[in-house]
Tab-separated table of C-alpha atoms in Angstrom:
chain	number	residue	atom	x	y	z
A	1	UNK	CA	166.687	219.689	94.785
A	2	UNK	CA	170.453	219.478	95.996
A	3	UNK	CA	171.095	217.592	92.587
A	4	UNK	CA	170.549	220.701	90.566
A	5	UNK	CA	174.106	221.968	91.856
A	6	UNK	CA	175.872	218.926	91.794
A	7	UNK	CA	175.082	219.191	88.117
A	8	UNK	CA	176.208	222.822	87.920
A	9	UNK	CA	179.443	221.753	88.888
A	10	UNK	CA	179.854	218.626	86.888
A	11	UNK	CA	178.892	221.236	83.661
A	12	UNK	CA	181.316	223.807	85.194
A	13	UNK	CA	183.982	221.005	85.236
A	14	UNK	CA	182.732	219.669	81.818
A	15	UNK	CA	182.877	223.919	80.179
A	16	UNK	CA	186.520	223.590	82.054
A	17	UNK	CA	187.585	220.523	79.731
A	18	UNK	CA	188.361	218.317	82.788
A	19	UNK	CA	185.374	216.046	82.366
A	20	UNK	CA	183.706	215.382	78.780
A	21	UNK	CA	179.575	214.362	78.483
A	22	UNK	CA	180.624	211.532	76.797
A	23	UNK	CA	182.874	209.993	79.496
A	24	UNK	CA	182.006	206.169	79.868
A	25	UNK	CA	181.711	205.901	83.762
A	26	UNK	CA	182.390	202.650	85.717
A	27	UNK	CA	179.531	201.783	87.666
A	28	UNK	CA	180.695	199.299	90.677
A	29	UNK	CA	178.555	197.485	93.260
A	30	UNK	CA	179.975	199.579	96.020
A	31	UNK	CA	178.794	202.135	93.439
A	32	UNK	CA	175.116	201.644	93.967
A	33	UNK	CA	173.052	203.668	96.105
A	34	UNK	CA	169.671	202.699	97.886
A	35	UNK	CA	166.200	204.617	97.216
A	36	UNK	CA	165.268	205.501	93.969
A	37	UNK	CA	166.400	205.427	90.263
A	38	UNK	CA	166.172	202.985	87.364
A	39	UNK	CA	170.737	201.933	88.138
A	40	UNK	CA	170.662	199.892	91.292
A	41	UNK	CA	167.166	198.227	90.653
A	42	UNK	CA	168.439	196.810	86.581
A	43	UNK	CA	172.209	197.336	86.221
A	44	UNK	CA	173.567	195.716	89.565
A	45	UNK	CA	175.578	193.457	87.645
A	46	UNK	CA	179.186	194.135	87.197
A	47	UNK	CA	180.364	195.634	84.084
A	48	UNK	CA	177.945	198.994	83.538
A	49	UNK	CA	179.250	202.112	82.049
A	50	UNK	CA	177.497	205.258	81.748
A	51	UNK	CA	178.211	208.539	80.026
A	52	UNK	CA	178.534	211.438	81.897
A	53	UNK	CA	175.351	212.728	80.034
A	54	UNK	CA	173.600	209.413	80.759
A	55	UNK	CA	174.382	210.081	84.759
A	56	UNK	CA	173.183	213.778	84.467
A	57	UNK	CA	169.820	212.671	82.711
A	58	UNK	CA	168.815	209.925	85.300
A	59	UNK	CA	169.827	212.048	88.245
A	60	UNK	CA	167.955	214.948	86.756
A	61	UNK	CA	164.520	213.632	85.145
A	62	UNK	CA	164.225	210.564	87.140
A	63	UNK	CA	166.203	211.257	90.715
A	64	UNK	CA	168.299	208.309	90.470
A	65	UNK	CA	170.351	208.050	93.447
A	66	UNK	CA	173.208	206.111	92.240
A	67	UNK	CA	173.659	208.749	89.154
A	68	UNK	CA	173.476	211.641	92.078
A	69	UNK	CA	176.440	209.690	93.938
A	70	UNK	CA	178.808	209.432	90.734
A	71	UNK	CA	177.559	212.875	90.045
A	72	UNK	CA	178.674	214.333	93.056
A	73	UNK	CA	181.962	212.626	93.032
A	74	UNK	CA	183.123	213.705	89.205
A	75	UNK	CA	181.391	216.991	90.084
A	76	UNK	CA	184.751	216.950	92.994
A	77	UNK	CA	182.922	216.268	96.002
A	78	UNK	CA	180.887	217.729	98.637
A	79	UNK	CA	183.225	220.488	99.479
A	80	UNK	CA	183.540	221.717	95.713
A	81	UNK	CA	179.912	221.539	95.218
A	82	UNK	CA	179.139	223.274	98.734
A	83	UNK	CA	181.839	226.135	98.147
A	84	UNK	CA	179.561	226.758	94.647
A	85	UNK	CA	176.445	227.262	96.666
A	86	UNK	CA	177.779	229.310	99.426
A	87	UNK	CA	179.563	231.601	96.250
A	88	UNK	CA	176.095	231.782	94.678
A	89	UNK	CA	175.013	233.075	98.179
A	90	UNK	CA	172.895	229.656	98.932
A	91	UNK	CA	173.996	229.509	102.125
A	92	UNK	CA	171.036	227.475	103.104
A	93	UNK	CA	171.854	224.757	101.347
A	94	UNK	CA	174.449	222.363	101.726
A	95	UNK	CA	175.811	219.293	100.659
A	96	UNK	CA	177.933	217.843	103.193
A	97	UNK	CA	176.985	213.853	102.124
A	98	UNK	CA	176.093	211.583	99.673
A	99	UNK	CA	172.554	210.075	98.698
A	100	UNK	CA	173.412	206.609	100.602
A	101	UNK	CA	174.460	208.452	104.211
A	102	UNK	CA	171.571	211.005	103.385
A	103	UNK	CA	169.156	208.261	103.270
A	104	UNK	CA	170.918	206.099	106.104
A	105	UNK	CA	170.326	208.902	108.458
A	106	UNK	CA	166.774	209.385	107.214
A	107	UNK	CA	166.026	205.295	107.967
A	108	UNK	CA	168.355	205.573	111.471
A	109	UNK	CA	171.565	203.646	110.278
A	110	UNK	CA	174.435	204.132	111.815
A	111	UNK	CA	176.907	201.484	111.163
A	112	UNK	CA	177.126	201.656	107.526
A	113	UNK	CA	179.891	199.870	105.776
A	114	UNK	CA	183.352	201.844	104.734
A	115	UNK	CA	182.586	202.670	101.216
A	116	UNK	CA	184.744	200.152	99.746
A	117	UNK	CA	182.772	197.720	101.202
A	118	UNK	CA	179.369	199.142	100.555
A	119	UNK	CA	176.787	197.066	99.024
A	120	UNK	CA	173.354	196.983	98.692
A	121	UNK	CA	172.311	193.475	100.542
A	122	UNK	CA	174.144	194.862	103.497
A	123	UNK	CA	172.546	198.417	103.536
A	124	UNK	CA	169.298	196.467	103.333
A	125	UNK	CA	170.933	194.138	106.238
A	126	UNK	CA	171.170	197.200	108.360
A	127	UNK	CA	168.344	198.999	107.578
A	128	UNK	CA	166.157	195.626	109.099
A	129	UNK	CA	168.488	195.739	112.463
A	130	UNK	CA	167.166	199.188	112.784
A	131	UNK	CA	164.951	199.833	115.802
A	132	UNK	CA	162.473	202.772	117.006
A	133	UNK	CA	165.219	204.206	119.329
A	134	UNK	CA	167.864	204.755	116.355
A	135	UNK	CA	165.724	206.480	114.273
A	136	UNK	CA	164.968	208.824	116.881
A	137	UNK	CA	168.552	209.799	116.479
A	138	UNK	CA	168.384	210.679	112.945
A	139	UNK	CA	169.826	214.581	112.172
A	140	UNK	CA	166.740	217.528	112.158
A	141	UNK	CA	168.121	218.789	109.116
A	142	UNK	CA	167.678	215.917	106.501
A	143	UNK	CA	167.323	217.921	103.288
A	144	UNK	CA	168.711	220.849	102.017
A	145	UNK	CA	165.635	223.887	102.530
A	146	UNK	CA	167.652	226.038	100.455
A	147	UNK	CA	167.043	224.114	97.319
A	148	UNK	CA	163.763	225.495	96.676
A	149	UNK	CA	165.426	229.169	95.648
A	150	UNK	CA	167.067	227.109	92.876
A	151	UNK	CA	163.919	225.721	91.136
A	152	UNK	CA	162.299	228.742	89.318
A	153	UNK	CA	165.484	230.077	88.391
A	154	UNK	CA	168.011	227.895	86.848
A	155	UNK	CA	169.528	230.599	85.186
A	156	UNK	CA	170.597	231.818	88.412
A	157	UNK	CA	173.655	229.089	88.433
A	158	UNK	CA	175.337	231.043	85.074
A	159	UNK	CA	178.351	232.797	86.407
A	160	UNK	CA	177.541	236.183	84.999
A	161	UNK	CA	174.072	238.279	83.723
A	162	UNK	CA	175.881	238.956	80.589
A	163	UNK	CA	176.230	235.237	79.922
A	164	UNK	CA	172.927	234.067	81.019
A	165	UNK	CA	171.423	233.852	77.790
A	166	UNK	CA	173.874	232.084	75.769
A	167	UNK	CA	174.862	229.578	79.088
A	168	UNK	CA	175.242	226.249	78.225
A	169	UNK	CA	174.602	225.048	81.897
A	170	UNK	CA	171.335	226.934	81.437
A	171	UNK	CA	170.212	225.207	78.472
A	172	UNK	CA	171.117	221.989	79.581
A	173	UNK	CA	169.334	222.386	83.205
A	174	UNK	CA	166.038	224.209	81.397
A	175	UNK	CA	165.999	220.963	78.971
A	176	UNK	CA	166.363	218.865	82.202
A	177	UNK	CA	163.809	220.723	83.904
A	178	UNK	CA	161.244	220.288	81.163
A	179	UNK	CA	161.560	216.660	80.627
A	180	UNK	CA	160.652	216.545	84.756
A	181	UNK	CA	157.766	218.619	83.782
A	182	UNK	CA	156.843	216.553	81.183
A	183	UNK	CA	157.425	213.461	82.940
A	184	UNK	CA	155.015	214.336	85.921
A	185	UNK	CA	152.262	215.952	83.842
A	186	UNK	CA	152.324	212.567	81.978
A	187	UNK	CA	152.177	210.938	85.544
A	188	UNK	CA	148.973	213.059	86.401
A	189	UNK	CA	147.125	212.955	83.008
């Protein structure tokens, strides 16, 4: 999915020394992002911190949206994480939003609140005023196709051939991988 490189980043950031896994990460109620995840639905009250390692796990294993939105934003943004793709040749791909306009344009919402008045009741607000004719309106391209060439090859994100054995990103996105695996056999057995 498009989370896989906004993790690559936030690692490449973290391998940098700008950014450490154990960074305690404010979690706000503008913070919160609709759909799913385990952060909006139990820790909407104020004073949540996550690690950076805590954000990467949820957004990875379990999809949580909000962790994919504070993800993206320590990862630097859309543009950093979109300039990584198009070096690694996924041109395909892009990440030009956040979860919470991603699925606001999925659902037909137009008038979403600036961000630092975002909130959930008033996302769910706007998603009731929505009608037929506004969700016709919503963008073809909804999620990024070119995510799929990044799923059997994690490896693929190292920055060299001579470093993909020993790359910490890889190890860290093969043990995320896995515990998805894990957690959807468990789902089907």
């Amino acid at each position: 999915t498009y989370k896989v490189p906004i993790a690559v980043q936030l690692l490449k950031r973290i391998d940098a020394g700008e950014i450490k896994l154990d960074e305690m990460i404010n979690i706000g109620q503008s913070d919160l992002s609709p759909g799913g995840g385990i952060i909006s639905a139990h820790f909407y009250q104020p004073g949540v911190a996550l690690s950076v390692l805590n954000l990467l796990e949820t957004m990875l294993t379990i999809s949580d949206n909000t962790a994919s939105d504070k993800s993206l934003e320590f990862a630097g943004g859309q543009e950093t994480v979109s300039e990584l793709l198009k070096k690694l040749g996924l041109e395909a791909m892009r990440i030009d939003r956040d979860t919470k306009f991603l699925i606001a344009d999925l659902l037909g919402i137009s008038d979403l609140s600036p961000v630092d008045e975002w909130s959930l009741p008033r996302f769910k607000e706007r998603e009731k005023a929505t009608t037929p004719e506004s969700k016709k309106h919503q963008p073809q391209s909804f999620w990024p196709i070119g995510a799929i060439h990044l799923r059997p090859r994690p490896w693929f994100l190292c920055s060299s051939a001579s470093t993909a054995r020993s790359c910490s990103k890889r190890k860290v996105l093969n043990y995320f991988w896995t515990s998805c695996a894990a957690a959807r056999a468990a789902k089907q057995g």
